[in-house]
C-alpha positions as a printed Julia matrix, in Angstrom:
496×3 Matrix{Float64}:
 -49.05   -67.95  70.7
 -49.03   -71.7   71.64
 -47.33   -74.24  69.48
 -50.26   -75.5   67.24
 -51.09   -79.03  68.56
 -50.74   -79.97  64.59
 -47.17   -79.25  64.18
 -46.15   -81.91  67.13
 -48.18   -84.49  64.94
 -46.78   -83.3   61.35
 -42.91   -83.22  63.36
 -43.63   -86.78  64.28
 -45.21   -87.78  60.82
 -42.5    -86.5   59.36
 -39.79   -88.96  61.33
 -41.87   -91.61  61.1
 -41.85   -91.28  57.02
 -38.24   -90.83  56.96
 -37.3    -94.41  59.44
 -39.77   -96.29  56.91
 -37.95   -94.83  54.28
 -34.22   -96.22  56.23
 -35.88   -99.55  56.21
 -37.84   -99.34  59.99
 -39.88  -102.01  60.76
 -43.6   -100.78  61.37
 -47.15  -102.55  61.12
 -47.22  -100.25  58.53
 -45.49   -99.48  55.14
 -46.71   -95.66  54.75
 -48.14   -93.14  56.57
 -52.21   -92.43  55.69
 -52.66   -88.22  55.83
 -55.32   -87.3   55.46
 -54.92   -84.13  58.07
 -55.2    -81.59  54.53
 -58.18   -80.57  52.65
 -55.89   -81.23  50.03
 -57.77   -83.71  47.38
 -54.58   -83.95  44.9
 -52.1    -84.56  47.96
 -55.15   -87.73  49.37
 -55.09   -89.45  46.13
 -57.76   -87.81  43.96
 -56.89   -87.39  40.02
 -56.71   -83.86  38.78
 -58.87   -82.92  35.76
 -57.62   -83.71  32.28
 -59.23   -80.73  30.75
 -58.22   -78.08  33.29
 -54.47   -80.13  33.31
 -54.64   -79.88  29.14
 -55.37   -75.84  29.5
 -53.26   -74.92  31.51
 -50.07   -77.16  30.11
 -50.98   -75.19  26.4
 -51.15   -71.61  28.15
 -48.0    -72.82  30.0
 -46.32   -74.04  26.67
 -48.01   -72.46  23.83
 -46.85   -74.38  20.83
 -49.27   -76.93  22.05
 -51.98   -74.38  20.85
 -51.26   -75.49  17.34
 -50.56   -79.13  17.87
 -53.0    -81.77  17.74
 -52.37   -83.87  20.93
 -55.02   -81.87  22.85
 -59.03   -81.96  22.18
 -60.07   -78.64  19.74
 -61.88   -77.21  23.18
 -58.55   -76.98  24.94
 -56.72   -75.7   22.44
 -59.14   -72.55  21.77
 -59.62   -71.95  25.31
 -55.93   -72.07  25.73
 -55.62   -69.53  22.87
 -58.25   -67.48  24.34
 -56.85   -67.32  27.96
 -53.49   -66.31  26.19
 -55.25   -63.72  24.26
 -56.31   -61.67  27.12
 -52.63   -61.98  29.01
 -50.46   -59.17  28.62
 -47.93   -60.09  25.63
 -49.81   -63.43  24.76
 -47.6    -64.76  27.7
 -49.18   -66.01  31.32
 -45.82   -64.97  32.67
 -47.06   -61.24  32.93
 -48.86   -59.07  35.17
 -52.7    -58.49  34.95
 -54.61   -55.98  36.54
 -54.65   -55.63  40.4
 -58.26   -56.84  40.54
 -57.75   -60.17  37.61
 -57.62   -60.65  34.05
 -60.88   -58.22  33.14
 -61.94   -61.03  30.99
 -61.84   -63.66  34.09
 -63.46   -60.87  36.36
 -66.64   -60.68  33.72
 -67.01   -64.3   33.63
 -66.74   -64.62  37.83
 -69.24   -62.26  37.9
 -71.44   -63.94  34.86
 -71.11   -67.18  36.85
 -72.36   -65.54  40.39
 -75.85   -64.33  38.9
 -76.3    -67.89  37.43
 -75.68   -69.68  40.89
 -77.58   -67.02  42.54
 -81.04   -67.39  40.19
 -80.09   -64.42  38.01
 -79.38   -61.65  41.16
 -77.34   -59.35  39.61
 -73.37   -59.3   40.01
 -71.15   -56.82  39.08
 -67.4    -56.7   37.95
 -66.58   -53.77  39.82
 -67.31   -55.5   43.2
 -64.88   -58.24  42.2
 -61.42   -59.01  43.15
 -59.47   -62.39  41.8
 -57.24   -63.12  44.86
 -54.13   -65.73  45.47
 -56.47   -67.81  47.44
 -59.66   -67.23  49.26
 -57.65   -66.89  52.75
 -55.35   -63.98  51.52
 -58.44   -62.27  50.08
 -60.7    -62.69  53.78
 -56.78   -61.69  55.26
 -57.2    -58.09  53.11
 -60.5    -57.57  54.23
 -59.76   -58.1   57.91
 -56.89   -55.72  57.77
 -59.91   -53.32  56.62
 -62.02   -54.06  59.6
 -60.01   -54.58  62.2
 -57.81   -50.97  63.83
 -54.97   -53.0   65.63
 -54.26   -49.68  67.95
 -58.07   -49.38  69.11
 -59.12   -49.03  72.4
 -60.83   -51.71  73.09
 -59.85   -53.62  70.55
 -61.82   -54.94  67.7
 -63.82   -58.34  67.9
 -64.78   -60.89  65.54
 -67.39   -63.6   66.04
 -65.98   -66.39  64.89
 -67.38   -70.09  64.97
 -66.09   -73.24  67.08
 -65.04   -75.18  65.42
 -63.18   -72.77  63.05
 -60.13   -73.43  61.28
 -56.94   -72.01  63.71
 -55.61   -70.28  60.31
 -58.67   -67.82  60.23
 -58.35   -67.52  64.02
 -54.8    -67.2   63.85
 -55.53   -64.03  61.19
 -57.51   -62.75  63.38
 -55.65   -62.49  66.23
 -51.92   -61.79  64.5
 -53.73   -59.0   63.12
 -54.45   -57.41  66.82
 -58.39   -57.97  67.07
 -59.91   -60.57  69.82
 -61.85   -63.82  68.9
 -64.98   -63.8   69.94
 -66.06   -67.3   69.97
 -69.74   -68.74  69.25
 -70.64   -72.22  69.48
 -72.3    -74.53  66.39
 -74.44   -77.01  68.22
 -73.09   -80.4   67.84
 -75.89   -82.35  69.18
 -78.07   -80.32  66.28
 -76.11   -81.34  63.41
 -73.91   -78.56  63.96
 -76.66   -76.23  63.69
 -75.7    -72.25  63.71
 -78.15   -70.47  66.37
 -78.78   -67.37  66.39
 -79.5    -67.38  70.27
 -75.73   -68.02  70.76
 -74.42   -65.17  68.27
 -76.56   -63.05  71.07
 -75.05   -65.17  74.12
 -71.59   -64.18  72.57
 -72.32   -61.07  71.7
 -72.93   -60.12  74.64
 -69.59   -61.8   76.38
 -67.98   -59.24  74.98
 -69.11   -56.11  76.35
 -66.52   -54.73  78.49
 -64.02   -56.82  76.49
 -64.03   -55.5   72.93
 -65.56   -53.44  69.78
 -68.01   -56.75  67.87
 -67.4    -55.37  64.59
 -68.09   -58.43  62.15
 -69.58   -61.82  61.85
 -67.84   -64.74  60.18
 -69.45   -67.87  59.11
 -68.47   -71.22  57.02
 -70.83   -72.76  54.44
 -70.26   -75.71  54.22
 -68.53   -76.47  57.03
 -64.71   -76.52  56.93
 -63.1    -78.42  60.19
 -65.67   -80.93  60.54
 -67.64   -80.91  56.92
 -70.59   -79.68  57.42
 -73.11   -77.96  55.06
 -75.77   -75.27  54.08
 -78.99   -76.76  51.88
 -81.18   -74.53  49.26
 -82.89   -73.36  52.18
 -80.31   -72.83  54.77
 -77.12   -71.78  51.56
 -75.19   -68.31  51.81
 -72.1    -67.07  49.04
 -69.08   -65.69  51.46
 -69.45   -62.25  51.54
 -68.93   -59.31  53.29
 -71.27   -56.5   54.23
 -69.61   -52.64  54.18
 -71.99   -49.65  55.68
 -71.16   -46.14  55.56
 -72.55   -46.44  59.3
 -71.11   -49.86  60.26
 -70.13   -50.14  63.81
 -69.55   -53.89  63.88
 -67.7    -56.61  61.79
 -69.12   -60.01  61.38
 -67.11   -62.84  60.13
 -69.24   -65.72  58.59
 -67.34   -68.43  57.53
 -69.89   -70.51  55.53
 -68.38   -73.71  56.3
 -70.64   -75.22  59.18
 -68.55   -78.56  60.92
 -70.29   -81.51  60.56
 -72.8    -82.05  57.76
 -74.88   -79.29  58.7
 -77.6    -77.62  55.83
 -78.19   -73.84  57.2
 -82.27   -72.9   56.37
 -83.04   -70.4   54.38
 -84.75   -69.43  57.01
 -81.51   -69.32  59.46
 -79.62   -67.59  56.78
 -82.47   -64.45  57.07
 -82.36   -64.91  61.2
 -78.16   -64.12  60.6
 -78.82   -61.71  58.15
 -81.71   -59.51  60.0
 -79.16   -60.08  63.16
 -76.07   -58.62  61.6
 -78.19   -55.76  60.22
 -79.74   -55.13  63.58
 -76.29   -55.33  65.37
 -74.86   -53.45  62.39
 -72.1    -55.76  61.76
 -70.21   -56.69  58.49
 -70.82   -60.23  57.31
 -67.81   -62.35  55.87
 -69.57   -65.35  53.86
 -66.83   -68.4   53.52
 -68.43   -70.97  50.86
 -65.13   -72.27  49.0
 -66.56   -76.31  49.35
 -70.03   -75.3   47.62
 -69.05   -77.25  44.94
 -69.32   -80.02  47.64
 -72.53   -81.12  48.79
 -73.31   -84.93  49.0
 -76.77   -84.78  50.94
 -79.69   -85.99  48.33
 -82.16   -83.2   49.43
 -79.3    -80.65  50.0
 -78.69   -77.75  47.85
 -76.37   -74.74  47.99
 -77.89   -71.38  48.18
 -75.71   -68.32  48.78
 -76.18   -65.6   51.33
 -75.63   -63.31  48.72
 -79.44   -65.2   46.58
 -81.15   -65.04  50.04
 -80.07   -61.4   50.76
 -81.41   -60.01  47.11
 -84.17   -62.32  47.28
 -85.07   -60.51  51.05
 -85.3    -56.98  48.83
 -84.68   -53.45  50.45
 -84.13   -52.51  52.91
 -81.67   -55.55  54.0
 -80.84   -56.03  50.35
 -80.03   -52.51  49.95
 -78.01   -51.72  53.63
 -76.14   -55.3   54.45
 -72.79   -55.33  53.66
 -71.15   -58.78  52.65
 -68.01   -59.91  51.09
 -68.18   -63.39  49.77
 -65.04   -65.65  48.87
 -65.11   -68.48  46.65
 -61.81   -70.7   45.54
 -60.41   -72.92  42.52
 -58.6    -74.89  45.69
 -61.91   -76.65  47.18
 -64.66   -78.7   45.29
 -63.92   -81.23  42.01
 -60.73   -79.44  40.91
 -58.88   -79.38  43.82
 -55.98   -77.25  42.35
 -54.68   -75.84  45.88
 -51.39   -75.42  44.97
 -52.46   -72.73  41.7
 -53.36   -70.35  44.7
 -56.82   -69.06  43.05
 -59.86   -67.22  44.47
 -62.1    -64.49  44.72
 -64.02   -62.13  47.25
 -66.99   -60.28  45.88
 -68.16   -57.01  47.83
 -71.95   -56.25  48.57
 -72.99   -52.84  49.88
 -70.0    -51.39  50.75
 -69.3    -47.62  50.41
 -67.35   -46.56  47.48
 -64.65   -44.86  49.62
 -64.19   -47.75  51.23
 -63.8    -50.01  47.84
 -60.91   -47.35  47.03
 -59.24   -48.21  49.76
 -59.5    -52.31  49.57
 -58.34   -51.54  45.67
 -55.1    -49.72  47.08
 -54.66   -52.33  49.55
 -55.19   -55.78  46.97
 -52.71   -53.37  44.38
 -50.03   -53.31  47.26
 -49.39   -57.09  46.03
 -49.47   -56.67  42.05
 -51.9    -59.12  40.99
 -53.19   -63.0   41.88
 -50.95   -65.53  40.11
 -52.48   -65.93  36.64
 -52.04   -69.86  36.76
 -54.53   -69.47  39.54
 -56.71   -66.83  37.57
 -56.85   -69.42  34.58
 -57.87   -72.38  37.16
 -60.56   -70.32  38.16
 -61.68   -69.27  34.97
 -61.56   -72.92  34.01
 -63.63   -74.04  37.41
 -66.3    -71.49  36.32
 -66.83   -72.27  33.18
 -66.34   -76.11  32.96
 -66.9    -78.36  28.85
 -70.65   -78.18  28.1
 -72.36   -80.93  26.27
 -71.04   -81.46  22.84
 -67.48   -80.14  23.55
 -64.71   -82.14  22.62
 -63.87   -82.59  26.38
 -66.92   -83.02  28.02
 -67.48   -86.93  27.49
 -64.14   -86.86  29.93
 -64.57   -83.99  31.94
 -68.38   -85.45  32.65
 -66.9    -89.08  33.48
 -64.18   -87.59  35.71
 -66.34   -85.12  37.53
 -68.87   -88.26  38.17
 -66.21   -90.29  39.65
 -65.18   -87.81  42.24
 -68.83   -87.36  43.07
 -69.38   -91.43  43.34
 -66.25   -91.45  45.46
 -67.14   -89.48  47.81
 -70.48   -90.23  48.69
 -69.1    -93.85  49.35
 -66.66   -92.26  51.89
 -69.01   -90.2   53.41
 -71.16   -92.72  53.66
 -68.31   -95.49  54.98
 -66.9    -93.01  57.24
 -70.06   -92.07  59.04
 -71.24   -95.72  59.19
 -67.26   -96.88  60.52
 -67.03   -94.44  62.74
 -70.75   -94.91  64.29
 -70.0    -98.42  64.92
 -67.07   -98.02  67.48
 -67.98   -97.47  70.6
 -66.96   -94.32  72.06
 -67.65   -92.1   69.23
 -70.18   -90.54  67.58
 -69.75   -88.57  64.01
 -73.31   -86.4   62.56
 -73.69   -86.97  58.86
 -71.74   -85.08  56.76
 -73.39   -83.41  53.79
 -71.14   -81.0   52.26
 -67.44   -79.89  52.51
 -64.51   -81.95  52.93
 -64.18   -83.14  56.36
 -65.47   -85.47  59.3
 -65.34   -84.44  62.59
 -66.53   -87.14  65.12
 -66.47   -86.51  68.5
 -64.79   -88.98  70.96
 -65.77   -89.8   74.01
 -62.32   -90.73  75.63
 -62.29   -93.09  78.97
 -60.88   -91.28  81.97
 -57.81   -93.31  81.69
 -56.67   -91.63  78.69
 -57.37   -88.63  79.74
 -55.15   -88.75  82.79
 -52.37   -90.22  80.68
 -52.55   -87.16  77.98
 -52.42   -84.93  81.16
 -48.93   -86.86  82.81
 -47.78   -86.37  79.21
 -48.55   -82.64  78.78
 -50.97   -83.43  76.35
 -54.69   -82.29  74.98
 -56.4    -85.48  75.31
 -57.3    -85.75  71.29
 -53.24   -84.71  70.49
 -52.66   -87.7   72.8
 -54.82   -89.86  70.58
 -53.81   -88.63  67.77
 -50.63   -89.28  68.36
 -50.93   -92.86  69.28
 -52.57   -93.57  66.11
 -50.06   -91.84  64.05
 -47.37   -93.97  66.14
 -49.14   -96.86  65.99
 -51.45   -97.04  62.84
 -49.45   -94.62  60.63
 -52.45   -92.79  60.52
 -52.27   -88.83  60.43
 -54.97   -86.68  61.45
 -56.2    -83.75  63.1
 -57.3    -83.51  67.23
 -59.93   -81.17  67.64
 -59.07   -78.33  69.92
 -57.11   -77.64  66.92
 -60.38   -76.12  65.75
 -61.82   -75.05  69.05
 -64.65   -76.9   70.84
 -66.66   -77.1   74.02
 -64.9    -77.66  77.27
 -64.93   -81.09  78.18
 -65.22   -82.43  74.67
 -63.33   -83.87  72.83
 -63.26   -84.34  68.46
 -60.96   -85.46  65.9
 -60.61   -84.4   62.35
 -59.83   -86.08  58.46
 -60.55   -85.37  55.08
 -62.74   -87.36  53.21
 -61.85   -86.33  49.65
 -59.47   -89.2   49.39
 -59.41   -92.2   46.93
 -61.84   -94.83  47.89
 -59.0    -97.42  48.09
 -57.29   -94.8   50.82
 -60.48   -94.27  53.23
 -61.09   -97.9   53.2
 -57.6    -98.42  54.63
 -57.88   -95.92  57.07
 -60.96   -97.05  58.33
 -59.4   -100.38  58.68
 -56.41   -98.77  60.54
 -58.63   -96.53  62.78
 -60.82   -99.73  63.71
 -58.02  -101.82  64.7
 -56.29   -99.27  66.73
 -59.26   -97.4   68.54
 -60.47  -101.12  69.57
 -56.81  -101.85  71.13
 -56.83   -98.15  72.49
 -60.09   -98.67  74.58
 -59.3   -101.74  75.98
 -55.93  -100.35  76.97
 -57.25   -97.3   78.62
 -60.75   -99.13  80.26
């Protein structure tokens, strides 16, 4: 595999933070990165209450002490209750803390309109990625002849790709259309399914909701839960990662196109909607492709089989580093759930930190809690925030010329596309460059800015993107806009 275009900018960041550190002289004091979807690492403030839970299951004489709020200290003692021992430093179960598993599953038929969950289909995982990992190793036979294929979305994040491929199955790339608000079209799943004949076995679908590289998002109509689809009969596997790039709301109406298509094609459907929690547009909603499935009835409802992931790491919380998620199965046969419980007990259990955080993201202070005067205030401050940088980023980046960025309406990131003069382009190349590492790289040198270049993420030939997360501090995307301005207008005159 290629050296990730990433790692030459994060090598480079790296040095750069180190000579500022010795006392270099720069036009800049500290380097801006905002290449993570990582909210804590950008600046934003993790949540008192889930903070105050976790320190009391993590030292439990503060159960009986009165420096936390009454809420925290009986959830605390509750979440200790159901540990093994009292003590969050033992195993659970391979699938979760039964307790946490009932609740997951209590808080999917809410957000799905009452549609009925069940605890059997769930399994708490050390992050959303090392659950959608397990199931691929399910899917995909490494020694096949031809190998197994997975539609996968451009732009994608190059970790699922990565997966994918490290796990001996082929990419099978389809294309969001960019000049449609990264729309998902279900005339280019065909176009792509059919590239592959002659290449490999299509065996699943996998689509992001909302969008993960660029930000992008599913409304009420257009909204689908990660999941993933199982048949006793399934010939194909379809990966749907539910995070669409830039600001895109999927239809309900495209979410039944996908899901009739992956029926007809009899593929298995992998639903990705970890920034759900994340949806800015005032007319946008999420809706889950596990509601719009149950709400098509039988036979779809009945037949498709979907695994859905959801994590503690994405939305409001932001608690990456507690390595907490979940994958719930639709439809699949119960031989094959046997098997996925063999292969998730292989690995003991999910840390239970990241068990508690989810617990704790599910099942947030209600009104007239001790907490929730705080938790409400806190929560409403993230939200404020980032509408305002959504809404500066997409106006900032409109304005210079050269680029051009679609709203963003959900998830975490902005991916504008930049139109880069000819110039530049035939620099990157004497360099041995992709054009938006090249840029990238001049900004970082010269702006202290780190971010991401698209073909990181996959895109169209001849185009070029670049990528940031927008779940920063206001404070922090105002000075990177100002550091982006200043530098791309100095970068196009130099390259005109």
């Amino acid at each position: 595999m290629k050296q990730l275009e990433y790692v030459v900018l994060a090598r480079r960041a790296s040095q750069i933070m180190e000579e500022l550190r010795k006392g270099a002289r720069k036009p800049y004091s500290e380097v801006i990165d905002v290449s993570w979807g990582d909210p804590h690492r950008a600046g934003v403030k993790p949540l008192s209450f889930v903070r105050q839970v976790l320190a009391a299951c993590l030292y439990p004489e503060l159960v009986n002490s009165n420096k936390l709020p009454v809420d925290v200290r009986q959830r605390a003692q509750r979440l200790l209750g159901q540990c093994a021992g009292g003590s969050i430093g033992s195993y659970t179960a391979t699938a979760g803390i039964a307790e946490i598993v009932h609740r997951v599953s209590e808080f999917i038929t809410r957000r799905d309109g009452g549609a009925p969950s069940h605890p059997e289909n769930i399994f708490i995982s050390a992050g959303s990625q090392w659950a959608l990992q397990n199931i691929l190793k399910v899917l995909v036979n490494s020694k096949s002849s031809p190998k197994t294929g997975v539609l996968t979305p451009v732009p994608c994040h190059c970790t699922t790709t990565l997966s994918i491929m490290g796990l001996g199955a082929v990419v099978i790339p389809y294309y969001l259309s960019e000049e449609q608000g990264w729309e998902l079209q279900v005339e280019e799943l065909d176009r792509a399914l059919e590239s592959a004949k002659g290449v490999c076995n299509p065996v699943a679908l996998y689509v992001i909701n909302p969008g993960n590289p660029s930000g992008g998002k599913i409304s009420p109509e257009q909204r689908t839960p990660k999941y993933i689809f199982v048949s006793k009969n399934m010939y194909h596997m379809v990966v749907f990662h539910a995070m669409l790039p830039v600001g895109h709301i999927q239809r309900r109406k495209s979410i039944q196109e996908v899901i009739r298509f992956v029926s007809e094609k009899k593929l298995f459907l992998l639903a990705d909607e970890v920034y759900q929690g994340c949806v800015y547009g005032e007319k946008s909603e999420f809706i889950s492709y596990k509601r719009v499935l149950a709400e098509m009835g039988p036979p779809l409802s009945d037949t498709v089989e979907l695994a859905s992931f959801h994590s503690a790491s994405k939305g409001f919380m932001g608690e990456c580093g507690m390595r907490g998620g979940y994958v719930e199965l639709i439809n699949l046969d119960p031989d094959v759930m046997k098997y996925i419980y063999k292969l998730f007990s292989k690995d003991s259990c999910a840390p239970v930190l990241g068990q508690i955080a989810l617990d704790l993201m599910i099942n947030p202070p209600q009104p007239g809690d001790p907490s929730y005067p705080l938790y409400n205030v806190e929560t409403q401050n993230i939200r404020t925030m980032l509408v305002h940088n959504v809404k500066r980023a997409f106006e900032v980046v409109n304005s210079l010329p050269g680029f051009c960025c679609q709203p963003v309406e959900g998830g975490a990131f902005a991916f504008p596309r930049l139109h880069l003069p000819p110039k530049a382009i035939q620099k990157a190349k004497e360099v041995g460059l992709q054009p938006d590492t090249f840029y990238c790289i001049r900004l970082l040198e010269e702006a202290g800015v780190l971010i991401s270049p698209g073909c990181e993420y996959g895109q169209k030939e001849g185009t070029h993107h670049i990528r940031f997360c927008i779940m920063t501090s206001e404070v922090m995307m105002e000075e990177l806009l100002r550091r982006l301005t200043c530098f791309h207008t100095q970068f196009m005159k130099d390259f005109s």
